[in-house]
Short mmCIF file of C-alpha atoms in Angstrom, two decimals:
data_model
loop_
_atom_site.label_atom_id
_atom_site.label_comp_id
_atom_site.label_asym_id
_atom_site.label_seq_id
_atom_site.Cartn_x
_atom_site.Cartn_y
_atom_site.Cartn_z
CA MET A 1 0.42 24.36 130.91
CA LEU A 2 0.79 27.45 129.06
CA CYS A 3 1.15 25.59 125.82
CA ALA A 4 -2.12 23.87 126.49
CA VAL A 5 -3.73 27.28 127.01
CA GLN A 6 -2.78 28.53 123.49
CA PHE A 7 -3.63 25.22 122.00
CA VAL A 8 -7.35 25.50 123.18
CA VAL A 9 -7.57 29.36 122.29
CA VAL A 10 -6.67 28.93 118.71
CA LEU A 11 -8.50 25.54 118.33
CA ASP A 12 -11.95 27.26 119.17
CA ALA A 13 -11.39 29.75 116.41
CA THR A 14 -11.66 27.14 113.87
CA ILE A 15 -13.11 23.92 115.31
CA VAL A 16 -16.40 25.48 115.27
CA THR A 17 -16.56 26.07 111.46
CA THR A 18 -17.26 22.46 110.61
CA ALA A 19 -19.72 22.35 113.23
CA LEU A 20 -22.02 24.86 111.77
CA PRO A 21 -24.44 22.84 109.60
CA ALA A 22 -25.27 20.50 112.88
CA ILE A 23 -25.54 23.88 114.82
CA ARG A 24 -27.81 25.57 112.32
CA SER A 25 -30.22 22.62 112.11
CA SER A 26 -30.25 22.21 115.86
CA LEU A 27 -30.92 25.74 116.64
CA GLY A 28 -32.58 27.03 113.92
CA PHE A 29 -29.99 29.78 112.65
CA SER A 30 -30.62 31.79 109.49
CA ASP A 31 -27.74 31.78 107.07
CA ALA A 32 -26.67 35.14 108.05
CA GLY A 33 -26.99 34.84 111.78
CA LEU A 34 -24.67 31.51 111.41
CA THR A 35 -21.78 33.31 110.62
CA TRP A 36 -21.68 35.21 113.98
CA VAL A 37 -21.27 31.60 115.47
CA VAL A 38 -17.61 32.40 114.58
CA THR A 39 -17.58 36.12 114.21
CA ALA A 40 -18.71 36.79 117.65
CA TYR A 41 -15.39 35.28 119.00
CA THR A 42 -12.98 36.36 116.42
CA LEU A 43 -14.38 40.04 116.64
CA VAL A 44 -13.61 39.78 120.27
CA PHE A 45 -10.70 38.20 120.69
CA GLY A 46 -8.78 40.01 118.11
CA ALA A 47 -10.58 43.59 119.47
CA LEU A 48 -9.28 43.19 123.04
CA LEU A 49 -5.81 41.62 122.74
CA VAL A 50 -3.84 44.85 123.39
CA PRO A 51 -6.26 46.20 126.28
CA ALA A 52 -5.94 42.75 127.72
CA GLY A 53 -2.22 42.79 127.64
CA ARG A 54 -2.11 46.14 129.32
CA VAL A 55 -4.53 44.41 131.96
CA ALA A 56 -1.92 41.46 132.30
CA ASP A 57 0.79 44.00 133.02
CA LEU A 58 -1.38 46.08 135.63
CA LEU A 59 -2.89 42.97 137.32
CA GLY A 60 -0.08 40.37 136.91
CA PRO A 61 0.17 37.88 134.34
CA ARG A 62 -0.70 34.83 136.45
CA ARG A 63 -4.11 36.93 137.86
CA ALA A 64 -4.85 37.61 134.38
CA LEU A 65 -4.43 34.12 132.81
CA VAL A 66 -6.45 32.77 135.76
CA THR A 67 -9.36 35.07 135.26
CA GLY A 68 -9.20 34.74 131.73
CA LEU A 69 -9.43 30.87 131.63
CA GLY A 70 -12.41 31.02 134.44
CA VAL A 71 -14.05 33.14 131.96
CA PHE A 72 -13.35 30.96 129.20
CA ALA A 73 -14.28 27.72 130.71
CA ALA A 74 -17.87 29.52 131.94
CA ALA A 75 -18.68 30.68 128.61
CA SER A 76 -17.79 27.29 127.03
CA ALA A 77 -20.32 25.59 129.17
CA ALA A 78 -22.82 28.26 128.40
CA CYS A 79 -21.95 27.72 124.50
CA ALA A 80 -22.81 23.84 124.78
CA ALA A 81 -25.73 24.54 126.88
CA ALA A 82 -27.22 27.35 124.50
CA TRP A 83 -30.81 26.90 123.39
CA THR A 84 -31.03 29.74 120.92
CA PRO A 85 -28.96 31.29 118.49
CA ALA A 86 -28.67 34.56 120.73
CA ALA A 87 -27.40 32.76 123.66
CA LEU A 88 -25.08 30.87 121.74
CA ILE A 89 -23.84 34.28 119.75
CA ALA A 90 -23.55 35.86 123.25
CA ALA A 91 -21.65 33.09 124.78
CA ARG A 92 -19.54 33.14 122.24
CA ALA A 93 -18.47 36.61 122.55
CA VAL A 94 -17.78 36.07 126.36
CA GLN A 95 -15.63 33.03 125.25
CA GLY A 96 -13.69 35.44 122.94
CA LEU A 97 -13.08 37.97 125.93
CA GLY A 98 -11.79 34.92 128.10
CA ALA A 99 -9.45 33.68 124.99
CA ALA A 100 -8.36 37.54 124.71
CA LEU A 101 -7.19 37.78 128.44
CA SER A 102 -5.72 34.42 128.61
CA ALA A 103 -3.31 34.81 125.62
CA PRO A 104 -1.05 37.55 126.01
CA ALA A 105 -0.84 36.75 129.77
CA ALA A 106 0.39 33.23 128.98
CA LEU A 107 2.97 34.58 126.58
CA ALA A 108 4.05 37.02 129.12
CA LEU A 109 4.65 34.29 131.38
CA LEU A 110 6.81 32.63 129.11
CA GLY A 111 9.34 35.12 129.61
CA LEU A 112 9.74 34.22 133.06
CA VAL A 113 10.56 30.53 132.87
CA SER A 114 13.90 28.89 132.36
CA HIS A 115 14.66 27.41 128.70
CA ARG A 116 12.78 30.10 127.00
CA GLY A 117 13.56 29.43 123.21
CA ARG A 118 12.27 26.03 123.95
CA ALA A 119 9.13 27.25 125.57
CA VAL A 120 8.24 29.37 122.86
CA GLY A 121 8.90 26.95 120.40
CA LEU A 122 6.71 24.84 121.99
CA TRP A 123 4.10 27.74 122.59
CA THR A 124 4.28 28.45 118.65
CA ALA A 125 3.49 24.66 117.59
CA ALA A 126 0.65 24.74 120.19
CA GLY A 127 -0.85 27.35 118.61
CA ALA A 128 -0.34 26.64 114.96
CA VAL A 129 -1.43 22.82 115.54
CA GLY A 130 -4.63 23.91 117.50
CA GLY A 131 -5.61 26.00 114.38
CA GLY A 132 -4.85 23.42 111.85
CA SER A 133 -6.70 20.67 114.02
CA GLY A 134 -9.80 22.16 114.41
CA TRP A 135 -10.81 21.71 110.81
CA VAL A 136 -10.52 17.74 111.54
CA VAL A 137 -11.34 17.30 115.27
CA GLY A 138 -14.51 19.43 114.78
CA GLY A 139 -15.66 17.13 112.08
CA LEU A 140 -15.11 14.09 114.20
CA VAL A 141 -16.51 15.22 117.33
CA THR A 142 -19.40 16.74 115.81
CA ASP A 143 -20.25 13.68 113.43
CA HIS A 144 -19.76 10.90 116.67
CA LEU A 145 -20.67 12.99 119.72
CA GLY A 146 -22.57 16.07 118.63
CA TRP A 147 -21.49 19.56 118.26
CA PRO A 148 -22.12 20.69 122.27
CA VAL A 149 -18.99 18.47 122.78
CA ILE A 150 -16.75 20.79 121.22
CA PHE A 151 -17.46 23.21 123.83
CA TRP A 152 -17.97 21.12 126.81
CA ILE A 153 -14.26 19.71 126.31
CA ASN A 154 -13.18 23.02 127.27
CA VAL A 155 -14.82 23.47 130.87
CA PRO A 156 -12.44 20.33 132.30
CA ILE A 157 -9.50 21.63 130.41
CA GLY A 158 -9.68 24.95 131.76
CA LEU A 159 -10.29 23.97 135.27
CA VAL A 160 -7.09 21.74 135.33
CA ALA A 161 -4.96 24.66 133.66
CA ILE A 162 -6.59 26.99 136.32
CA ALA A 163 -5.41 24.93 139.36
CA SER A 164 -2.09 24.26 137.31
CA ALA A 165 -1.39 27.85 137.28
CA LEU A 166 -2.49 28.58 140.60
CA ARG A 167 -0.07 25.71 141.77
CA VAL A 168 3.04 26.36 139.77
CA LEU A 169 3.25 29.92 138.29
CA PRO A 170 4.97 32.73 139.79
CA ARG A 171 3.00 35.20 141.46
CA VAL A 172 4.03 38.87 139.79
CA PRO A 173 2.80 41.66 141.93
CA ALA A 174 -0.05 44.06 140.56
CA ARG A 175 1.02 47.66 139.59
CA ARG A 176 -1.54 50.56 140.40
CA ARG A 177 -1.70 52.68 137.42
CA ARG A 178 -4.67 54.05 135.57
CA ILE A 179 -5.90 52.40 132.78
CA ASP A 180 -5.87 54.66 129.36
CA VAL A 181 -9.75 54.33 128.40
CA PHE A 182 -9.44 56.43 125.41
CA GLY A 183 -6.49 54.36 123.90
CA ALA A 184 -8.23 51.15 125.00
CA VAL A 185 -11.59 52.16 123.29
CA THR A 186 -10.06 53.49 120.36
CA ILE A 187 -7.79 50.40 119.50
CA THR A 188 -10.37 47.84 120.39
CA ILE A 189 -12.83 49.40 117.85
CA ALA A 190 -10.08 49.61 115.55
CA LEU A 191 -9.00 45.77 115.79
CA GLY A 192 -12.56 44.73 115.60
CA LEU A 193 -13.07 46.69 112.37
CA LEU A 194 -10.01 44.88 110.90
CA VAL A 195 -11.59 41.45 111.63
CA GLN A 196 -14.54 42.42 109.61
CA LEU A 197 -12.63 41.64 106.24
CA SER A 198 -14.23 44.42 104.04
CA TRP A 199 -12.86 47.39 102.26
CA ALA A 200 -14.93 49.91 104.27
CA SER A 201 -13.82 48.51 107.44
CA LEU A 202 -10.28 48.24 106.81
CA VAL A 203 -10.13 52.22 106.07
CA ALA A 204 -12.11 53.00 108.92
CA ALA A 205 -9.54 50.79 111.08
CA ALA A 206 -6.80 52.40 109.39
CA ALA A 207 -8.37 56.00 110.42
CA LEU A 208 -8.52 54.71 114.09
CA ILE A 209 -5.11 53.59 114.41
CA ALA A 210 -3.81 56.92 113.14
CA LEU A 211 -5.92 58.34 115.91
CA PHE A 212 -4.64 55.96 118.48
CA ALA A 213 -0.76 56.65 117.11
CA TRP A 214 -1.61 60.46 117.52
CA HIS A 215 -2.91 59.60 121.40
CA LEU A 216 -0.08 57.61 122.66
CA ARG A 217 2.34 60.53 121.63
CA ARG A 218 0.28 62.92 123.87
CA ASP A 219 -1.29 60.93 126.82
CA ALA A 220 1.10 60.82 130.01
CA ASP A 221 0.40 57.02 130.74
CA PRO A 222 -0.77 55.60 127.31
CA LEU A 223 -2.26 52.02 126.62
CA ILE A 224 1.48 51.36 124.76
CA PRO A 225 4.53 52.73 126.07
CA PRO A 226 5.62 54.70 122.86
CA ARG A 227 9.26 53.69 123.79
CA LEU A 228 8.22 50.07 123.43
CA LEU A 229 6.85 50.62 119.89
CA ARG A 230 10.09 52.41 119.02
CA SER A 231 12.39 49.51 119.88
CA PRO A 232 14.03 48.64 116.27
CA THR A 233 13.74 44.82 117.50
CA VAL A 234 9.71 45.12 119.12
CA ALA A 235 8.90 46.74 115.70
CA GLY A 236 10.44 43.92 113.51
CA ALA A 237 8.94 41.35 115.30
CA ASN A 238 5.39 42.74 114.95
CA LEU A 239 5.98 43.24 111.50
CA THR A 240 7.19 40.05 111.13
CA ALA A 241 4.50 38.27 113.04
CA ALA A 242 1.86 40.22 110.50
CA LEU A 243 3.80 39.25 107.44
CA LEU A 244 3.44 35.51 108.61
CA THR A 245 -0.02 35.20 109.15
CA ALA A 246 -0.59 37.43 106.09
CA SER A 247 1.15 34.65 103.91
CA THR A 248 0.36 31.28 105.37
CA THR A 249 -3.27 31.70 106.51
CA PRO A 250 -4.57 32.71 103.17
CA ALA A 251 -2.29 29.88 101.13
CA MET A 252 -3.69 27.29 103.68
CA TYR A 253 -7.53 28.61 103.22
CA LEU A 254 -7.07 28.82 99.42
CA ALA A 255 -5.86 25.24 99.53
CA MET A 256 -8.57 24.17 101.31
CA LEU A 257 -11.24 25.84 99.71
CA HIS A 258 -10.08 24.64 96.20
CA LEU A 259 -8.52 21.35 96.81
CA GLN A 260 -10.86 20.40 99.42
CA VAL A 261 -7.56 18.89 101.26
CA VAL A 262 -8.73 19.28 105.03
CA LEU A 263 -7.15 15.73 105.44
CA LEU A 264 -3.59 17.15 104.72
CA PHE A 265 -3.58 19.65 107.66
CA PRO A 266 -2.08 16.93 110.07
CA VAL A 267 0.75 17.02 107.41
CA PHE A 268 0.74 20.91 108.04
CA ASN A 269 0.74 20.31 111.66
CA VAL A 270 3.92 17.98 111.41
CA GLY A 271 5.99 20.64 109.77
CA VAL A 272 4.97 23.59 112.19
CA VAL A 273 5.88 20.92 115.06
CA ALA A 274 9.39 20.35 113.31
CA GLY A 275 9.90 23.70 112.38
CA SER A 276 8.94 24.88 116.05
CA LEU A 277 11.26 22.60 117.58
CA VAL A 278 14.23 23.23 115.40
CA GLY A 279 13.41 27.06 115.60
CA PRO A 280 15.00 27.69 118.87
CA ARG A 281 18.07 25.73 118.53
CA ALA A 282 18.43 27.90 114.96
CA VAL A 283 18.10 30.94 116.94
CA ARG A 284 20.74 29.87 119.26
CA ARG A 285 22.89 29.03 116.38
CA THR A 286 22.57 31.65 113.84
CA GLY A 287 20.29 34.41 115.66
CA HIS A 288 16.97 35.55 114.98
CA ARG A 289 17.46 37.02 111.80
CA ARG A 290 18.58 34.37 109.80
CA THR A 291 16.28 31.85 111.52
CA ALA A 292 13.17 34.38 110.32
CA VAL A 293 14.40 34.78 106.89
CA ALA A 294 14.77 31.10 106.32
CA GLY A 295 11.30 30.37 107.66
CA PHE A 296 9.76 33.11 105.17
CA ALA A 297 11.96 31.35 102.36
CA LEU A 298 10.42 27.96 103.10
CA ILE A 299 6.84 29.69 103.14
CA ALA A 300 7.54 31.25 99.77
CA PHE A 301 8.56 28.10 98.59
CA GLY A 302 5.85 26.00 99.61
CA ALA A 303 3.22 28.46 98.35
CA ALA A 304 4.64 28.52 95.08
CA LEU A 305 4.78 24.81 95.11
CA LEU A 306 1.02 24.84 95.95
CA ALA A 307 0.56 27.19 92.94
CA LEU A 308 2.49 25.23 90.79
CA PHE A 309 0.55 21.93 91.26
CA SER A 310 -2.97 23.36 91.63
CA GLY A 311 -3.04 23.37 88.11
CA ALA A 312 -3.26 19.29 88.25
CA ALA A 313 -6.11 19.36 90.52
CA PRO A 314 -9.91 19.20 89.29
CA PRO A 315 -12.49 21.92 90.72
CA PRO A 316 -13.36 20.96 94.63
CA SER A 317 -15.56 17.94 95.08
CA PRO A 318 -18.82 18.55 96.81
CA GLY A 319 -18.25 16.37 100.00
CA PRO A 320 -16.72 17.94 103.09
CA GLY A 321 -13.32 16.95 104.22
CA ALA A 322 -12.72 14.64 101.17
CA ALA A 323 -9.43 15.36 98.86
CA ALA A 324 -10.26 16.52 95.30
CA PRO A 325 -11.09 13.61 92.98
CA GLY A 326 -8.50 12.61 90.50
CA LEU A 327 -5.34 14.24 91.85
CA GLY A 328 -2.56 12.50 90.74
CA ALA A 329 -0.08 10.67 92.85
CA ALA A 330 2.90 12.78 92.10
CA ALA A 331 0.53 16.04 92.42
CA GLY A 332 -0.55 14.85 95.64
CA PHE A 333 2.60 14.14 97.28
CA ALA A 334 3.77 17.57 95.90
CA ILE A 335 1.05 19.41 97.85
CA ALA A 336 1.75 17.32 100.87
CA VAL A 337 5.21 18.21 100.74
CA ALA A 338 4.06 21.97 100.07
CA PHE A 339 2.03 21.98 103.31
CA ALA A 340 4.83 20.45 105.41
CA VAL A 341 7.14 23.28 103.95
CA VAL A 342 4.70 25.84 104.60
CA GLY A 343 4.05 24.81 108.15
CA ALA A 344 7.84 24.19 108.88
CA GLY A 345 8.61 27.78 107.80
CA LEU A 346 6.05 29.26 110.16
CA GLY A 347 7.15 27.45 112.93
CA ALA A 348 10.64 28.50 112.39
CA ALA A 349 9.78 32.09 111.92
CA SER A 350 7.32 32.49 114.31
CA VAL A 351 9.81 31.30 117.01
CA ALA A 352 12.31 34.02 116.00
CA SER A 353 9.75 36.86 115.81
CA THR A 354 8.00 35.82 119.17
CA ARG A 355 11.29 35.81 121.22
CA ALA A 356 12.80 38.69 119.58
CA GLY A 357 9.43 40.58 120.36
CA THR A 358 9.03 39.37 124.22
CA GLU A 359 12.52 39.36 125.05
CA ALA A 360 13.27 43.14 124.01
CA ALA A 361 10.16 44.45 126.37
CA ARG A 362 11.19 45.42 129.94
CA PRO A 363 9.18 42.65 132.40
CA GLU A 364 6.86 45.46 133.20
CA HIS A 365 5.64 45.94 129.51
CA ARG A 366 5.91 41.98 128.43
CA GLY A 367 1.97 41.80 128.92
CA VAL A 368 1.11 44.61 126.65
CA GLY A 369 3.91 43.64 124.45
CA SER A 370 2.31 40.24 123.95
CA GLY A 371 -0.83 41.48 123.20
CA VAL A 372 0.78 43.88 120.75
CA LEU A 373 2.46 40.93 118.94
CA THR A 374 -0.76 38.64 119.13
CA ALA A 375 -2.64 41.60 117.76
CA SER A 376 -0.22 42.03 114.81
CA ALA A 377 -0.73 38.61 113.98
CA GLN A 378 -4.30 38.77 113.73
CA ILE A 379 -4.09 41.95 111.80
CA GLY A 380 -1.77 40.18 109.10
CA THR A 381 -4.64 37.11 109.28
CA ALA A 382 -7.11 39.72 108.30
CA LEU A 383 -5.35 41.74 105.79
CA GLY A 384 -3.97 38.52 104.10
CA LEU A 385 -7.42 36.98 103.70
CA ALA A 386 -9.02 40.27 102.59
CA VAL A 387 -6.73 40.93 99.87
CA LEU A 388 -5.45 37.46 98.69
CA ALA A 389 -8.64 35.87 99.29
CA ALA A 390 -10.39 38.51 97.25
CA GLY A 391 -7.74 38.17 94.17
CA SER A 392 -8.28 34.45 94.54
CA SER A 393 -12.25 34.92 93.10
CA VAL A 394 -10.78 35.57 89.59
CA GLY A 395 -11.76 32.06 88.31
CA SER A 396 -11.64 28.72 90.24
CA GLY A 397 -8.48 27.68 88.99
CA VAL A 398 -6.37 30.86 87.99
CA GLY A 399 -7.87 33.11 91.27
CA PHE A 400 -6.43 30.28 93.31
CA ARG A 401 -3.07 30.15 91.77
CA VAL A 402 -3.06 34.18 91.66
CA GLY A 403 -3.78 34.11 95.44
CA LEU A 404 -1.13 31.51 96.32
CA VAL A 405 1.54 33.67 94.34
CA GLY A 406 0.41 36.51 96.14
CA ALA A 407 1.13 34.73 99.38
CA ALA A 408 4.57 33.72 98.32
CA GLY A 409 5.09 36.99 97.47
CA VAL A 410 4.18 38.28 100.68
CA ALA A 411 6.85 35.66 102.33
CA VAL A 412 9.36 37.45 100.21
CA VAL A 413 8.26 40.68 101.51
CA GLY A 414 8.52 39.00 105.22
CA MET A 415 12.18 38.18 104.35
CA VAL A 416 13.23 41.46 103.91
CA ALA A 417 11.27 42.53 106.96
CA ALA A 418 13.06 39.95 108.90
CA LEU A 419 15.92 41.76 108.45
CA LEU A 420 14.90 44.10 111.21
CA LEU A 421 15.37 41.41 113.35
CA PRO A 422 18.65 40.93 115.76
CA GLY A 423 21.23 39.35 114.21
CA ALA A 424 22.74 38.23 117.78
CA ARG A 425 21.44 35.44 119.75
CA PHE A 426 19.21 36.19 122.87
CA LEU A 427 20.36 33.69 125.40
CA PRO A 428 19.75 34.09 128.91
CA GLY A 429 21.97 36.78 129.91
CA ALA A 430 22.81 37.99 126.80
CA ARG A 431 22.64 41.77 125.95
CA LEU A 432 20.18 43.55 123.81
CA ARG A 433 21.83 45.31 120.73
CA ARG A 434 22.35 48.89 121.65
CA ALA A 435 19.25 50.76 119.88
CA ASP A 436 17.22 48.60 122.12
CA ARG A 437 19.16 49.10 125.20
CA GLU A 438 18.48 52.77 124.80
CA VAL A 439 14.75 52.60 123.60
CA VAL A 440 13.12 49.68 125.73
CA GLY A 441 15.43 50.24 128.76
CA ALA A 442 14.77 54.05 129.16
CA GLY A 443 11.63 53.17 131.21
CA GLY A 444 8.18 53.90 130.60
#
C-alpha cells in the first residue's frame, strides 16, 4: 500500500506532461500558463516536503498519510472536473500539498515494518517506475480516454489507500510540540525557489537556506533537530540522494529530448526494479557504502554509454514518442542497455541511501528525516537540470553529449560521497556506528 502511494505521487509529476497539448486545446491555456499545470504541482510538493515531514512527527505518520491521501484524491477530482485554466492550476497546487503530506509520512512508516530492506527496495522501485511510466501512460490514456482520466484514476486509488491505511497501519501517538513557523516558512520558500530552475532563484534559495541553517542553531525547538543533521550517516544519505537525482534525472531528460526514446522508458523501469530488488540483498551482504558506490558506478557507465552512442543518432524526429529515425541496430541496442544500466544503478544506490537515512534517525524524527531526504532528492533534480540541461544547449549533438558526460561526472562524485555511508549492515537489531549513536541517539 505504501509503495502504491509512492508510485502515484511520483507518477503525477510526469504523467501530465504528455497530456498538455490536449489540456491546452480543451481549456484554452496560453503557452505561458500551460507550464503552470506542471509547475504548480512540483513547486508545492517540493517546497512543503520538510514542513510536512515535521507534521508527520507531530500528528503521527498514519494520520498525516491519511490526511494527505484525502487531500490528494479530492484535488485529483477537482483537476479532472476543472473548467478553466485557473481552476486546474489551483487544483494541481492542492494536489501537490496532498503529495507532500503523504510522501514523508509513508517513508517514515516503512521504518516500522519488518523486512525493512525489502520494503525500501520496493518503495524505491515504485517511485522510479512511477516517474518513468508517466511519459508512456500519460500519452496512452490521453489519446484513448481523454486527459481528465489521468486525474480521475487517482480518486479510487486514493480511497482504497486510505481504507487500507486505517485498517493495517499502526497508530503512532501524536506529540504535542510547537511548530517552528519561521523555519517552516523559510525552508518552504527556499525549496520553492530551487525548483524554479533559474540562476536567480538558485542564488535566492541559497541565501534562504543559509538563513535557515542560522535559525536552526538558535531556536529552542527548530523544524529540523540539528543533531539529526550532524549525523554522519544522515548527512551522507542526503548528499547521495541529491547526487543520485542530479545525475540520473538530467541523463533521462536529455535522452528523451535528443533521441526521442520515450518508448525505452520501460527498459529503464526494468533496470530500476532489478536494482531495487537486488539492492536490499546487496546491503545485507556488503553494507550500504559498497552498494551505493556500485550503484553510482553503474550510473556513470550508463550515462557515458549514452554519450558515446549519441553520435550515431540523427536529430530528434518531430513525432512525439517515436524513436529517432535511422538509429542503427547496434546503437539502439547499446542505448537500451545504457537505459537499463542507469536504472539498475539508481535502484541499488537509492535503496542504500534511503535505508541509511531513515534507520539512522530516532523514531520521533523519522518524519522530518524522511522529508529532508525526499527534499534532498528534489534539490538534486533541480540543480542537475539547471546545470546539465543548460550545458546541453550548446548545439544539438555536442551539447547533448556534454550534458551526459556531466551526468556521468556527477555520478563519479556520488561514488566519493557514498563513502560517507556506513560500511556496516543495518539489519534489525544491528548497532549504529559510534558517531551516529552519539549524535542521533542523544535526543532532540
